[in-house]
Amino acid sequence: MRRVKGLAALGRAIAGEFAGAARTSAAARRGLLPQVAAATFNSRLPSFAGRSSDGFSQLTLIPSMNHGFPATMCFSSAASPAKEPQSSDKFLPKDAVLYQYEACPFCNKVKAFLDFHNVPYKVVEVNPINKKEIKWSDYKKVPILKVDGENMVDSSVIIDNLYQKINPDNPALDSEEEKKWRRWVDNHLVHVLSPNIYRTASEALESFDYITSHGNFSFSERIIAKYGGAAAMYFVSKKLKKRHNITDERAAFYEAVETWVDALKGRQFLGGSSPNLADISVFGVLRPIRHLQSGRDMVSNTRIGEWYNRMEGAVGESSRIKA
Ligand SMILES: N[C@@H](CCC(=O)N[C@@H](CS)C(=O)NCC(=O)O)C(=O)O
């Protein structure tokens, strides 16, 4: 156990190192950028924070195993190259800044929403160890979105707020069905993803290989980080399986994905002919892992491919702009 904790500390360092390198990496330009970040749980949201759908909080690579989601599990695809600002039809903030971990599924939900609505945003990559980029904030998780001076926290609250800004004449939010599946993403889907990313030694290595080749490491740091981080997360993923009563992580993953496809009931999207907030949430958390082994397996072994491709088309290119 002591050895695992040592590796965890190493992983924590890794997380901090690579977090800042994401924006400029070649991987980001190619459209795939898995990253690691780290989180522990158990802390409460400050009252400032607004509602939280899950109670996750605080960084560490080895999470306390009571509840929550380790950001270490976060993998991200920085979807596409930065593009010129494009206006959303009804909402064009002068300045939107997303404080994030590139790999965080909650951050990726928000990005999928912004991309879908062509809302231009800048990204500030937060160092998960010292979080110096969000020192100014009482809320210590990501995502935090600053829109023209207004701070928004918690991915679902952010999306609700943005939705209202984009649809000022139709503030009625999601249908019961949409709400149900948005909750399912936060309460179930993200927890199934985590043990899959580090399921086997080779998958853990695949993940960390990618992370470390695009982070800001010296040669020796990279080697240590790659093997140490992969080993640590391999062990953590086994604990997460137990915590969430998962016996076969791939089977659980496929089952979740099939459950989602069933929910579509033959519709193009849950929202019908265009994606609703549940479609965007599911897509947002899946996008980071799509090109890892687990994502490739997902497409080969479930019926999600057609919906996923439709979503890629609908969400389109990233509306992220250079900071
Ligand atoms: N309910 C929040 C959860 C956010 C969350 O747990 N974010 C993780 C990163 S994936 C985090 O910031 N953890 C705290 C930390 O890293 O210290 C949301 O939906 O935004």
mmCIF file of N, CA and C in Angstrom, residues 32-88:
data_model
loop_
_atom_site.group_PDB
_atom_site.id
_atom_site.type_symbol
_atom_site.label_atom_id
_atom_site.label_comp_id
_atom_site.label_asym_id
_atom_site.label_seq_id
_atom_site.Cartn_x
_atom_site.Cartn_y
_atom_site.Cartn_z
ATOM 1 N N LEU A 32 -6.595 15.113 -30.403
ATOM 2 C CA LEU A 32 -6.672 14.132 -29.319
ATOM 3 C C LEU A 32 -5.677 14.508 -28.259
ATOM 4 N N LEU A 33 -6.181 14.755 -27.088
ATOM 5 C CA LEU A 33 -5.266 15.141 -26.039
ATOM 6 C C LEU A 33 -5.689 14.589 -24.701
ATOM 7 N N PRO A 34 -5.380 13.338 -24.466
ATOM 8 C CA PRO A 34 -5.698 12.824 -23.147
ATOM 9 C C PRO A 34 -4.788 13.493 -22.123
ATOM 10 N N GLN A 35 -5.333 13.738 -21.011
ATOM 11 C CA GLN A 35 -4.547 14.346 -19.956
ATOM 12 C C GLN A 35 -4.915 13.769 -18.636
ATOM 13 N N VAL A 36 -4.040 13.941 -17.713
ATOM 14 C CA VAL A 36 -4.347 13.492 -16.377
ATOM 15 C C VAL A 36 -4.515 14.698 -15.481
ATOM 16 N N ALA A 37 -5.361 14.563 -14.548
ATOM 17 C CA ALA A 37 -5.473 15.538 -13.488
ATOM 18 C C ALA A 37 -5.799 14.736 -12.252
ATOM 19 N N ALA A 38 -5.898 15.342 -11.132
ATOM 20 C CA ALA A 38 -6.088 14.541 -9.942
ATOM 21 C C ALA A 38 -7.104 15.164 -9.023
ATOM 22 N N ALA A 39 -7.829 14.316 -8.368
ATOM 23 C CA ALA A 39 -8.837 14.859 -7.466
ATOM 24 C C ALA A 39 -9.102 13.940 -6.304
ATOM 25 N N THR A 40 -9.320 14.462 -5.165
ATOM 26 C CA THR A 40 -9.949 13.706 -4.104
ATOM 27 C C THR A 40 -11.311 14.269 -3.886
ATOM 28 N N PHE A 41 -11.959 13.666 -2.940
ATOM 29 C CA PHE A 41 -13.337 14.026 -2.763
ATOM 30 C C PHE A 41 -13.556 14.489 -1.355
ATOM 31 N N ASN A 42 -14.763 14.375 -0.944
ATOM 32 C CA ASN A 42 -15.138 14.533 0.457
ATOM 33 C C ASN A 42 -15.232 15.956 0.955
ATOM 34 N N SER A 43 -14.712 16.896 0.243
ATOM 35 C CA SER A 43 -14.866 18.226 0.796
ATOM 36 C C SER A 43 -16.173 18.815 0.297
ATOM 37 N N ARG A 44 -16.691 19.718 1.075
ATOM 38 C CA ARG A 44 -17.973 20.292 0.698
ATOM 39 C C ARG A 44 -17.746 21.517 -0.169
ATOM 40 N N LEU A 45 -18.730 21.804 -0.999
ATOM 41 C CA LEU A 45 -18.634 23.003 -1.789
ATOM 42 C C LEU A 45 -18.774 24.207 -0.874
ATOM 43 N N PRO A 46 -17.966 25.190 -1.106
ATOM 44 C CA PRO A 46 -18.190 26.424 -0.375
ATOM 45 C C PRO A 46 -19.564 26.969 -0.752
ATOM 46 N N SER A 47 -20.158 27.743 0.135
ATOM 47 C CA SER A 47 -21.511 28.204 -0.132
ATOM 48 C C SER A 47 -21.565 28.997 -1.427
ATOM 49 N N PHE A 48 -20.478 29.640 -1.755
ATOM 50 C CA PHE A 48 -20.391 30.405 -2.996
ATOM 51 C C PHE A 48 -20.619 29.529 -4.221
ATOM 52 N N ALA A 49 -20.328 28.239 -4.058
ATOM 53 C CA ALA A 49 -20.158 27.399 -5.229
ATOM 54 C C ALA A 49 -21.420 27.088 -6.002
ATOM 55 N N GLY A 50 -22.545 27.243 -5.441
ATOM 56 C CA GLY A 50 -23.732 26.835 -6.172
ATOM 57 C C GLY A 50 -23.915 25.350 -6.005
ATOM 58 N N ARG A 51 -24.875 24.785 -6.735
ATOM 59 C CA ARG A 51 -25.156 23.387 -6.462
ATOM 60 C C ARG A 51 -24.131 22.484 -7.117
ATOM 61 N N SER A 52 -23.914 21.360 -6.509
ATOM 62 C CA SER A 52 -23.031 20.376 -7.098
ATOM 63 C C SER A 52 -23.800 19.095 -7.270
ATOM 64 N N SER A 53 -23.614 18.502 -8.396
ATOM 65 C CA SER A 53 -24.370 17.287 -8.656
ATOM 66 C C SER A 53 -23.724 16.075 -8.021
ATOM 67 N N ASP A 54 -22.541 16.225 -7.486
ATOM 68 C CA ASP A 54 -21.865 15.005 -7.070
ATOM 69 C C ASP A 54 -21.046 15.116 -5.797
ATOM 70 N N GLY A 55 -20.707 16.305 -5.417
ATOM 71 C CA GLY A 55 -19.913 16.463 -4.209
ATOM 72 C C GLY A 55 -18.451 16.115 -4.364
ATOM 73 N N PHE A 56 -17.967 16.045 -5.569
ATOM 74 C CA PHE A 56 -16.543 15.765 -5.752
ATOM 75 C C PHE A 56 -15.725 16.979 -5.394
ATOM 76 N N SER A 57 -14.552 16.721 -4.913
ATOM 77 C CA SER A 57 -13.725 17.880 -4.648
ATOM 78 C C SER A 57 -12.283 17.503 -4.328
ATOM 79 N N GLN A 58 -11.440 18.476 -4.355
ATOM 80 C CA GLN A 58 -10.060 18.408 -3.856
ATOM 81 C C GLN A 58 -9.161 17.429 -4.602
ATOM 82 N N LEU A 59 -7.981 17.895 -4.788
ATOM 83 C CA LEU A 59 -7.034 17.118 -5.574
ATOM 84 C C LEU A 59 -6.261 16.070 -4.811
ATOM 85 N N THR A 60 -6.107 14.950 -5.402
ATOM 86 C CA THR A 60 -5.101 13.973 -5.015
ATOM 87 C C THR A 60 -5.159 12.876 -6.048
ATOM 88 N N LEU A 61 -4.088 12.197 -6.228
ATOM 89 C CA LEU A 61 -4.135 11.140 -7.226
ATOM 90 C C LEU A 61 -4.789 9.901 -6.680
ATOM 91 N N ILE A 62 -4.542 9.596 -5.403
ATOM 92 C CA ILE A 62 -5.258 8.480 -4.809
ATOM 93 C C ILE A 62 -6.432 9.081 -4.075
ATOM 94 N N PRO A 63 -7.586 8.919 -4.629
ATOM 95 C CA PRO A 63 -8.727 9.507 -3.971
ATOM 96 C C PRO A 63 -9.064 8.731 -2.719
ATOM 97 N N SER A 64 -9.635 9.397 -1.748
ATOM 98 C CA SER A 64 -10.239 8.632 -0.681
ATOM 99 C C SER A 64 -11.353 7.864 -1.363
ATOM 100 N N MET A 65 -11.600 6.690 -0.937
ATOM 101 C CA MET A 65 -12.455 5.819 -1.728
ATOM 102 C C MET A 65 -13.917 5.865 -1.290
ATOM 103 N N ASN A 66 -14.295 6.925 -0.643
ATOM 104 C CA ASN A 66 -15.662 6.965 -0.166
ATOM 105 C C ASN A 66 -16.654 7.311 -1.259
ATOM 106 N N HIS A 67 -16.385 8.366 -1.974
ATOM 107 C CA HIS A 67 -17.253 8.741 -3.070
ATOM 108 C C HIS A 67 -16.526 9.736 -3.936
ATOM 109 N N GLY A 68 -17.113 10.009 -5.075
ATOM 110 C CA GLY A 68 -16.548 11.058 -5.892
ATOM 111 C C GLY A 68 -15.824 10.559 -7.112
ATOM 112 N N PHE A 69 -15.204 11.490 -7.798
ATOM 113 C CA PHE A 69 -14.597 11.201 -9.084
ATOM 114 C C PHE A 69 -13.209 11.769 -9.142
ATOM 115 N N PRO A 70 -12.211 10.931 -9.364
ATOM 116 C CA PRO A 70 -10.873 11.460 -9.425
ATOM 117 C C PRO A 70 -10.607 12.102 -10.768
ATOM 118 N N ALA A 71 -10.145 13.304 -10.721
ATOM 119 C CA ALA A 71 -9.839 13.966 -11.981
ATOM 120 C C ALA A 71 -8.706 13.257 -12.685
ATOM 121 N N THR A 72 -8.000 12.417 -11.968
ATOM 122 C CA THR A 72 -6.956 11.621 -12.577
ATOM 123 C C THR A 72 -7.514 10.770 -13.693
ATOM 124 N N MET A 73 -8.786 10.500 -13.610
ATOM 125 C CA MET A 73 -9.412 9.667 -14.613
ATOM 126 C C MET A 73 -9.741 10.463 -15.860
ATOM 127 N N CYS A 74 -9.508 11.726 -15.769
ATOM 128 C CA CYS A 74 -9.982 12.590 -16.828
ATOM 129 C C CYS A 74 -9.126 12.460 -18.070
ATOM 130 N N PHE A 75 -9.743 12.182 -19.159
ATOM 131 C CA PHE A 75 -9.055 12.196 -20.431
ATOM 132 C C PHE A 75 -9.782 13.098 -21.366
ATOM 133 N N SER A 76 -9.024 13.785 -22.165
ATOM 134 C CA SER A 76 -9.707 14.779 -22.963
ATOM 135 C C SER A 76 -9.242 14.764 -24.395
ATOM 136 N N SER A 77 -10.169 15.071 -25.263
ATOM 137 C CA SER A 77 -9.788 15.352 -26.615
ATOM 138 C C SER A 77 -10.012 16.831 -26.828
ATOM 139 N N ALA A 78 -8.931 17.556 -26.994
ATOM 140 C CA ALA A 78 -9.085 18.972 -27.298
ATOM 141 C C ALA A 78 -9.535 19.012 -28.735
ATOM 142 N N ALA A 79 -10.785 19.032 -28.933
ATOM 143 C CA ALA A 79 -11.441 18.629 -30.158
ATOM 144 C C ALA A 79 -10.761 19.079 -31.439
ATOM 145 N N SER A 80 -10.543 20.318 -31.616
ATOM 146 C CA SER A 80 -10.023 20.746 -32.893
ATOM 147 C C SER A 80 -9.203 22.004 -32.707
ATOM 148 N N PRO A 81 -8.524 22.396 -33.740
ATOM 149 C CA PRO A 81 -7.662 23.546 -33.589
ATOM 150 C C PRO A 81 -8.470 24.784 -33.214
ATOM 151 N N ALA A 82 -7.768 25.731 -32.590
ATOM 152 C CA ALA A 82 -8.449 26.984 -32.269
ATOM 153 C C ALA A 82 -8.969 27.596 -33.553
ATOM 154 N N LYS A 83 -10.148 28.154 -33.523
ATOM 155 C CA LYS A 83 -10.681 28.766 -34.732
ATOM 156 C C LYS A 83 -11.068 30.208 -34.432
ATOM 157 N N GLU A 84 -11.329 30.926 -35.454
ATOM 158 C CA GLU A 84 -11.725 32.322 -35.282
ATOM 159 C C GLU A 84 -13.044 32.383 -34.537
ATOM 160 N N PRO A 85 -13.243 33.452 -33.752
ATOM 161 C CA PRO A 85 -14.508 33.570 -33.052
ATOM 162 C C PRO A 85 -15.684 33.572 -34.021
ATOM 163 N N GLN A 86 -16.729 32.850 -33.632
ATOM 164 C CA GLN A 86 -17.960 32.888 -34.419
ATOM 165 C C GLN A 86 -19.065 33.233 -33.453
ATOM 166 N N SER A 87 -20.016 33.982 -33.921
ATOM 167 C CA SER A 87 -21.036 34.386 -32.962
ATOM 168 C C SER A 87 -22.100 33.327 -32.849
ATOM 169 N N SER A 88 -22.516 33.116 -31.605
ATOM 170 C CA SER A 88 -23.715 32.334 -31.413
ATOM 171 C C SER A 88 -24.846 33.269 -31.831
#
